[in-house]
PDB file of C-alpha atoms in Angstrom:
ATOM      1  CA  MET A   1     -12.112   3.655 -16.891  1.00  0.00           C
ATOM      2  CA  ASN A   2     -14.464   0.439 -16.625  1.00  0.00           C
ATOM      3  CA  ILE A   3     -13.953  -1.413 -13.821  1.00  0.00           C
ATOM      4  CA  ARG A   4     -15.812  -5.119 -13.304  1.00  0.00           C
ATOM      5  CA  VAL A   5     -16.683  -6.098 -10.140  1.00  0.00           C
ATOM      6  CA  THR A   6     -16.852  -9.759  -9.134  1.00  0.00           C
ATOM      7  CA  LYS A   7     -18.540  -9.904  -5.343  1.00  0.00           C
ATOM      8  CA  THR A   8     -17.601 -12.505  -2.622  1.00  0.00           C
ATOM      9  CA  THR A   9     -19.762 -14.924  -1.816  1.00  0.00           C
ATOM     10  CA  HIS A  10     -18.540 -15.253   1.563  1.00  0.00           C
ATOM     11  CA  PRO A  11     -18.497 -11.968   3.569  1.00  0.00           C
ATOM     12  CA  MET A  12     -15.901 -11.607   6.662  1.00  0.00           C
ATOM     13  CA  GLU A  13     -17.300 -10.683   9.936  1.00  0.00           C
ATOM     14  CA  LEU A  14     -16.232  -7.321  10.803  1.00  0.00           C
ATOM     15  CA  THR A  15     -13.331  -7.162  13.771  1.00  0.00           C
ATOM     16  CA  PRO A  16     -14.428  -4.925  16.901  1.00  0.00           C
ATOM     17  CA  SER A  17     -12.530  -1.530  16.717  1.00  0.00           C
ATOM     18  CA  ASP A  18     -10.906  -2.423  19.724  1.00  0.00           C
ATOM     19  CA  LYS A  19      -8.864  -5.485  18.284  1.00  0.00           C
ATOM     20  CA  LEU A  20      -7.762  -3.896  14.806  1.00  0.00           C
ATOM     21  CA  GLY A  21      -4.325  -3.541  15.553  1.00  0.00           C
ATOM     22  CA  PHE A  22      -2.666  -2.082  12.414  1.00  0.00           C
ATOM     23  CA  GLY A  23      -2.572  -3.980   8.576  1.00  0.00           C
ATOM     24  CA  ILE A  24      -3.951  -6.933   9.876  1.00  0.00           C
ATOM     25  CA  HIS A  25      -7.428  -7.426   9.154  1.00  0.00           C
ATOM     26  CA  TYR A  26      -8.839  -7.409   5.436  1.00  0.00           C
ATOM     27  CA  THR A  27     -11.760  -6.103   3.608  1.00  0.00           C
ATOM     28  CA  ASP A  28     -13.577  -8.524   1.358  1.00  0.00           C
ATOM     29  CA  HIS A  29     -12.498  -7.072  -1.981  1.00  0.00           C
ATOM     30  CA  MET A  30      -9.495  -6.548  -3.562  1.00  0.00           C
ATOM     31  CA  PHE A  31      -8.286  -3.930  -6.909  1.00  0.00           C
ATOM     32  CA  ILE A  32      -5.952  -5.700  -9.656  1.00  0.00           C
ATOM     33  CA  MET A  33      -4.996  -4.207 -12.989  1.00  0.00           C
ATOM     34  CA  ASP A  34      -2.409  -5.668 -15.090  1.00  0.00           C
ATOM     35  CA  TYR A  35      -0.226  -3.919 -17.655  1.00  0.00           C
ATOM     36  CA  SER A  36       1.790  -5.173 -20.964  1.00  0.00           C
ATOM     37  CA  ASP A  37       3.938  -2.937 -23.583  1.00  0.00           C
ATOM     38  CA  GLU A  38       1.474  -3.604 -26.045  1.00  0.00           C
ATOM     39  CA  LYS A  39      -2.023  -3.445 -24.083  1.00  0.00           C
ATOM     40  CA  GLY A  40      -0.890  -0.560 -21.354  1.00  0.00           C
ATOM     41  CA  TRP A  41      -3.102  -0.956 -18.118  1.00  0.00           C
ATOM     42  CA  TYR A  42      -5.874  -3.278 -18.728  1.00  0.00           C
ATOM     43  CA  ASP A  43      -8.759  -5.837 -17.224  1.00  0.00           C
ATOM     44  CA  PRO A  44      -9.582  -3.492 -13.798  1.00  0.00           C
ATOM     45  CA  ARG A  45     -11.781  -5.710 -11.714  1.00  0.00           C
ATOM     46  CA  ILE A  46     -12.573  -5.734  -8.221  1.00  0.00           C
ATOM     47  CA  ILE A  47     -12.497  -8.647  -6.785  1.00  0.00           C
ATOM     48  CA  PRO A  48     -13.042 -10.970  -3.588  1.00  0.00           C
ATOM     49  CA  PHE A  49      -9.580 -10.737  -1.411  1.00  0.00           C
ATOM     50  CA  GLN A  50      -7.353 -13.602  -2.534  1.00  0.00           C
ATOM     51  CA  ASN A  51      -4.019 -14.680  -2.889  1.00  0.00           C
ATOM     52  CA  ILE A  52      -1.844 -14.003  -6.265  1.00  0.00           C
ATOM     53  CA  SER A  53      -0.147 -16.085  -7.993  1.00  0.00           C
ATOM     54  CA  LEU A  54       3.618 -15.159  -9.869  1.00  0.00           C
ATOM     55  CA  SER A  55       6.301 -16.712 -11.834  1.00  0.00           C
ATOM     56  CA  PRO A  56       9.547 -17.417  -9.730  1.00  0.00           C
ATOM     57  CA  ALA A  57      11.340 -15.126 -12.028  1.00  0.00           C
ATOM     58  CA  ALA A  58       9.443 -12.114 -11.717  1.00  0.00           C
ATOM     59  CA  CYS A  59      11.403  -9.170 -11.399  1.00  0.00           C
ATOM     60  CA  VAL A  60       9.475  -7.689  -8.048  1.00  0.00           C
ATOM     61  CA  PHE A  61      11.493 -10.122  -6.210  1.00  0.00           C
ATOM     62  CA  HIS A  62      15.298 -10.242  -8.196  1.00  0.00           C
ATOM     63  CA  TYR A  63      15.392  -6.634  -8.479  1.00  0.00           C
ATOM     64  CA  GLY A  64      13.016  -4.916  -6.348  1.00  0.00           C
ATOM     65  CA  ALA A  65      10.805  -3.548  -8.752  1.00  0.00           C
ATOM     66  CA  GLU A  66       8.059  -2.404  -6.518  1.00  0.00           C
ATOM     67  CA  VAL A  67       6.315   0.896  -5.287  1.00  0.00           C
ATOM     68  CA  PHE A  68       3.659   1.623  -2.767  1.00  0.00           C
ATOM     69  CA  GLU A  69       1.342   4.285  -1.098  1.00  0.00           C
ATOM     70  CA  GLY A  70      -0.620   4.289   2.436  1.00  0.00           C
ATOM     71  CA  LEU A  71      -3.954   6.790   2.664  1.00  0.00           C
ATOM     72  CA  LYS A  72      -7.112   6.707   4.779  1.00  0.00           C
ATOM     73  CA  ALA A  73     -10.620   6.802   4.517  1.00  0.00           C
ATOM     74  CA  TYR A  74     -12.447   7.935   7.633  1.00  0.00           C
ATOM     75  CA  ARG A  75     -15.842   7.712   9.035  1.00  0.00           C
ATOM     76  CA  ARG A  76     -17.610  11.196   9.157  1.00  0.00           C
ATOM     77  CA  PRO A  77     -20.186  11.635  12.167  1.00  0.00           C
ATOM     78  CA  ASP A  78     -22.920  11.895   9.543  1.00  0.00           C
ATOM     79  CA  GLY A  79     -22.269   8.807   8.650  1.00  0.00           C
ATOM     80  CA  GLY A  80     -20.601   9.441   5.241  1.00  0.00           C
ATOM     81  CA  VAL A  81     -16.885   7.903   3.833  1.00  0.00           C
ATOM     82  CA  GLN A  82     -14.054  10.156   3.398  1.00  0.00           C
ATOM     83  CA  LEU A  83     -10.643  10.478   2.082  1.00  0.00           C
ATOM     84  CA  PHE A  84      -7.792  12.371   3.058  1.00  0.00           C
ATOM     85  CA  CYS A  85      -6.143  14.060   0.495  1.00  0.00           C
ATOM     86  CA  PRO A  86      -5.899  11.495  -2.059  1.00  0.00           C
ATOM     87  CA  LEU A  87      -4.996  12.630  -4.965  1.00  0.00           C
ATOM     88  CA  ASP A  88      -1.503  13.357  -3.375  1.00  0.00           C
ATOM     89  CA  ASN A  89      -0.587  10.001  -2.820  1.00  0.00           C
ATOM     90  CA  MET A  90      -1.595   9.144  -6.096  1.00  0.00           C
ATOM     91  CA  GLU A  91       1.093  11.938  -7.009  1.00  0.00           C
ATOM     92  CA  ARG A  92       3.597  10.691  -5.370  1.00  0.00           C
ATOM     93  CA  LEU A  93       2.889   6.765  -6.334  1.00  0.00           C
ATOM     94  CA  LYS A  94       3.090   8.275 -10.081  1.00  0.00           C
ATOM     95  CA  ASN A  95       6.486   9.891  -9.129  1.00  0.00           C
ATOM     96  CA  SER A  96       7.522   6.658  -7.630  1.00  0.00           C
ATOM     97  CA  CYS A  97       6.874   4.653 -10.394  1.00  0.00           C
ATOM     98  CA  VAL A  98       9.180   7.034 -12.767  1.00  0.00           C
ATOM     99  CA  ARG A  99      11.741   6.534 -10.167  1.00  0.00           C
ATOM    100  CA  MET A 100      11.814   2.940 -10.069  1.00  0.00           C
ATOM    101  CA  GLY A 101      11.178   2.545 -13.442  1.00  0.00           C
ATOM    102  CA  LEU A 102       7.752   1.511 -13.640  1.00  0.00           C
ATOM    103  CA  PRO A 103       4.643   1.887 -15.609  1.00  0.00           C
ATOM    104  CA  VAL A 104       2.703   4.904 -14.239  1.00  0.00           C
ATOM    105  CA  VAL A 105      -0.886   4.494 -13.377  1.00  0.00           C
ATOM    106  CA  PRO A 106      -2.596   8.348 -14.301  1.00  0.00           C
ATOM    107  CA  PRO A 107      -3.302   9.492 -10.773  1.00  0.00           C
ATOM    108  CA  GLU A 108      -7.012  10.293 -11.396  1.00  0.00           C
ATOM    109  CA  GLU A 109      -7.189   6.149 -12.378  1.00  0.00           C
ATOM    110  CA  ALA A 110      -5.309   5.291 -10.019  1.00  0.00           C
ATOM    111  CA  LEU A 111      -7.905   7.648  -7.589  1.00  0.00           C
ATOM    112  CA  GLU A 112     -10.822   6.399  -9.557  1.00  0.00           C
ATOM    113  CA  ALA A 113      -9.413   2.611  -9.065  1.00  0.00           C
ATOM    114  CA  VAL A 114      -9.244   3.369  -4.611  1.00  0.00           C
ATOM    115  CA  LYS A 115     -12.788   5.067  -4.426  1.00  0.00           C
ATOM    116  CA  ALA A 116     -14.553   2.294  -6.557  1.00  0.00           C
ATOM    117  CA  LEU A 117     -12.923  -0.561  -4.186  1.00  0.00           C
ATOM    118  CA  VAL A 118     -13.437   1.895  -0.725  1.00  0.00           C
ATOM    119  CA  LYS A 119     -17.326   2.467  -2.148  1.00  0.00           C
ATOM    120  CA  VAL A 120     -17.824  -1.914  -2.648  1.00  0.00           C
ATOM    121  CA  ASP A 121     -16.147  -2.753   1.191  1.00  0.00           C
ATOM    122  CA  GLU A 122     -17.399   1.052   2.973  1.00  0.00           C
ATOM    123  CA  ARG A 123     -19.385  -1.094   5.686  1.00  0.00           C
ATOM    124  CA  PHE A 124     -15.411  -1.919   6.896  1.00  0.00           C
ATOM    125  CA  VAL A 125     -15.183   1.753   7.828  1.00  0.00           C
ATOM    126  CA  PRO A 126     -14.602   2.050  11.186  1.00  0.00           C
ATOM    127  CA  SER A 127     -16.437   4.712  13.562  1.00  0.00           C
ATOM    128  CA  GLU A 128     -14.848   4.372  16.307  1.00  0.00           C
ATOM    129  CA  PRO A 129     -12.663   7.540  17.411  1.00  0.00           C
ATOM    130  CA  GLY A 130      -8.584   6.476  16.748  1.00  0.00           C
ATOM    131  CA  THR A 131     -10.144   4.427  13.656  1.00  0.00           C
ATOM    132  CA  SER A 132      -9.810   4.128   9.744  1.00  0.00           C
ATOM    133  CA  LEU A 133      -9.970   2.180   6.822  1.00  0.00           C
ATOM    134  CA  TYR A 134      -6.096   1.699   5.963  1.00  0.00           C
ATOM    135  CA  ILE A 135      -5.707   2.073   1.792  1.00  0.00           C
ATOM    136  CA  ARG A 136      -2.495  -0.127   0.510  1.00  0.00           C
ATOM    137  CA  PRO A 137      -2.126   0.989  -3.599  1.00  0.00           C
ATOM    138  CA  PHE A 138       1.053  -0.581  -4.686  1.00  0.00           C
ATOM    139  CA  LEU A 139       2.223  -1.784  -8.578  1.00  0.00           C
ATOM    140  CA  PHE A 140       5.153  -3.791  -9.206  1.00  0.00           C
ATOM    141  CA  GLY A 141       6.793  -5.784 -12.422  1.00  0.00           C
ATOM    142  CA  THR A 142       6.302  -9.364 -13.119  1.00  0.00           C
ATOM    143  CA  ASP A 143       8.442  -9.895 -16.149  1.00  0.00           C
ATOM    144  CA  ALA A 144       9.748 -13.437 -15.720  1.00  0.00           C
ATOM    145  CA  LYS A 145      12.916 -12.801 -16.745  1.00  0.00           C
ATOM    146  CA  LEU A 146      16.194 -13.495 -14.925  1.00  0.00           C
ATOM    147  CA  GLY A 147      18.410 -10.976 -16.624  1.00  0.00           C
ATOM    148  CA  LEU A 148      18.656  -7.090 -15.321  1.00  0.00           C
ATOM    149  CA  HIS A 149      16.538  -5.666 -17.794  1.00  0.00           C
ATOM    150  CA  GLY A 150      13.492  -2.688 -17.997  1.00  0.00           C
ATOM    151  CA  VAL A 151       9.705  -3.735 -16.684  1.00  0.00           C
ATOM    152  CA  HIS A 152       7.566  -4.828 -19.646  1.00  0.00           C
ATOM    153  CA  GLU A 153       4.995  -6.322 -17.464  1.00  0.00           C
ATOM    154  CA  ALA A 154       2.816  -5.472 -14.315  1.00  0.00           C
ATOM    155  CA  MET A 155       0.038  -5.319 -12.193  1.00  0.00           C
ATOM    156  CA  PHE A 156      -1.696  -2.657  -9.875  1.00  0.00           C
ATOM    157  CA  ILE A 157      -3.263  -3.542  -7.145  1.00  0.00           C
ATOM    158  CA  VAL A 158      -4.967  -1.907  -3.831  1.00  0.00           C
ATOM    159  CA  VAL A 159      -6.171  -3.438  -0.935  1.00  0.00           C
ATOM    160  CA  LEU A 160      -8.006  -2.654   2.205  1.00  0.00           C
ATOM    161  CA  SER A 161      -7.383  -2.853   6.080  1.00  0.00           C
ATOM    162  CA  PRO A 162      -9.743  -1.758   8.802  1.00  0.00           C
ATOM    163  CA  VAL A 163      -7.235  -0.201  11.356  1.00  0.00           C
ATOM    164  CA  GLY A 164      -6.649   1.171  14.816  1.00  0.00           C
ATOM    165  CA  SER A 165      -3.373   3.247  15.948  1.00  0.00           C
ATOM    166  CA  TYR A 166      -0.089   2.342  14.158  1.00  0.00           C
ATOM    167  CA  PHE A 167       1.691   2.261  17.370  1.00  0.00           C
ATOM    168  CA  ASP A 168       0.901   0.127  20.465  1.00  0.00           C
ATOM    169  CA  ASN A 169       0.936   2.964  22.452  1.00  0.00           C
ATOM    170  CA  GLY A 170      -1.877   4.949  20.958  1.00  0.00           C
ATOM    171  CA  MET A 171      -1.891   8.747  20.778  1.00  0.00           C
ATOM    172  CA  GLU A 172       0.624   8.845  23.149  1.00  0.00           C
ATOM    173  CA  PRO A 173       3.716  10.661  22.306  1.00  0.00           C
ATOM    174  CA  VAL A 174       6.100   8.359  20.965  1.00  0.00           C
ATOM    175  CA  LYS A 175      10.158   7.715  22.089  1.00  0.00           C
ATOM    176  CA  ILE A 176      12.490   8.691  18.930  1.00  0.00           C
ATOM    177  CA  ILE A 177      16.184   6.974  18.875  1.00  0.00           C
ATOM    178  CA  VAL A 178      18.322   9.011  16.511  1.00  0.00           C
ATOM    179  CA  GLU A 179      20.590   6.232  14.241  1.00  0.00           C
ATOM    180  CA  THR A 180      24.081   7.087  13.467  1.00  0.00           C
ATOM    181  CA  GLU A 181      25.113   4.190  11.879  1.00  0.00           C
ATOM    182  CA  ASP A 182      22.632   2.674   9.025  1.00  0.00           C
ATOM    183  CA  VAL A 183      21.594   5.086   6.300  1.00  0.00           C
ATOM    184  CA  ARG A 184      18.188   5.630   4.942  1.00  0.00           C
ATOM    185  CA  ALA A 185      18.598   7.949   2.049  1.00  0.00           C
ATOM    186  CA  VAL A 186      21.906   9.205  -0.458  1.00  0.00           C
ATOM    187  CA  ARG A 187      22.253  11.715  -3.091  1.00  0.00           C
ATOM    188  CA  GLY A 188      21.127  10.543  -6.105  1.00  0.00           C
ATOM    189  CA  GLY A 189      19.535   7.134  -4.305  1.00  0.00           C
ATOM    190  CA  THR A 190      15.631   6.743  -4.173  1.00  0.00           C
ATOM    191  CA  GLY A 191      15.303   7.715  -1.227  1.00  0.00           C
ATOM    192  CA  GLU A 192      12.511   9.920  -2.801  1.00  0.00           C
ATOM    193  CA  ALA A 193      10.885   7.101  -4.230  1.00  0.00           C
ATOM    194  CA  LYS A 194       7.892   4.758  -2.013  1.00  0.00           C
ATOM    195  CA  CYS A 195       9.422   2.036  -2.735  1.00  0.00           C
ATOM    196  CA  GLY A 196      10.188  -1.745  -0.460  1.00  0.00           C
ATOM    197  CA  GLY A 197      13.867  -1.724  -0.758  1.00  0.00           C
ATOM    198  CA  ASN A 198      14.116   1.628   1.349  1.00  0.00           C
ATOM    199  CA  TYR A 199      12.098   0.834   4.060  1.00  0.00           C
ATOM    200  CA  GLY A 200      13.853  -3.406   3.669  1.00  0.00           C
ATOM    201  CA  ALA A 201      17.273  -1.670   4.028  1.00  0.00           C
ATOM    202  CA  SER A 202      15.797   0.239   7.645  1.00  0.00           C
ATOM    203  CA  ASN A 203      14.526  -2.579   8.985  1.00  0.00           C
ATOM    204  CA  ARG A 204      18.403  -3.625  10.999  1.00  0.00           C
ATOM    205  CA  ALA A 205      17.814   0.058  12.629  1.00  0.00           C
ATOM    206  CA  GLY A 206      14.123  -0.308  13.129  1.00  0.00           C
ATOM    207  CA  GLU A 207      14.967  -3.742  15.298  1.00  0.00           C
ATOM    208  CA  ARG A 208      17.793  -2.056  17.141  1.00  0.00           C
ATOM    209  CA  ALA A 209      15.486   0.590  18.165  1.00  0.00           C
ATOM    210  CA  PHE A 210      11.923  -1.879  19.306  1.00  0.00           C
ATOM    211  CA  ALA A 211      14.454  -3.380  21.261  1.00  0.00           C
ATOM    212  CA  ASN A 212      15.380  -0.952  23.454  1.00  0.00           C
ATOM    213  CA  ARG A 213      11.617   0.138  23.607  1.00  0.00           C
ATOM    214  CA  TYR A 214      11.583   2.821  21.167  1.00  0.00           C
ATOM    215  CA  SER A 215       9.172   3.421  18.737  1.00  0.00           C
ATOM    216  CA  GLN A 216      10.109   5.469  15.555  1.00  0.00           C
ATOM    217  CA  VAL A 217      14.176   5.743  13.818  1.00  0.00           C
ATOM    218  CA  LEU A 218      15.582   9.333  13.587  1.00  0.00           C
ATOM    219  CA  TRP A 219      17.819   8.954  10.352  1.00  0.00           C
ATOM    220  CA  LEU A 220      20.405  11.514  10.048  1.00  0.00           C
ATOM    221  CA  ASP A 221      21.336  10.648   6.186  1.00  0.00           C
TER     222      ASP A 221
END
């Protein structure tokens, strides 16, 4: 894959490790690649981190044509950077795409994009214990048609975020509440796919848990 690289002219300042939080700060650059039935995946590029423009009719907004992944890069004691099981995540991204009817990025090419972006923004990988560089690849349909249809145009994007602990209490044990009202997955549904709809449908139970000082929800179904 021939990835075109355009570097920012306004590099960001690094955020102190004790101020990172989770998914709040981003790196200088992002990866984007476009898809159409006629061209397949094309124009892979790394560009300065920025907003994207989509039609209000894009199918991702109306029919949830979207999947994502999450993995991390760590700073080793020798100063190098290492990914943790990245190909497994790219395989799961492929499986999610198949389940949601989205075009598949071959796992090896998806991993190539991740590695290229991490290399460009390597300076953002923190080194303090409990910190890492969170990697968010995501893929969504962009067809600007309101009729229910298959996906014929799409975008694959990767963004990076230096992070601390996901939970406010760090590495301390978390309190979990058992959810007995809402259901996260059903037989024959999309429970095995890492898609936004599964997470959006879990927000109500999550808010109930947080209101009662629990950190996570244990789903019975």
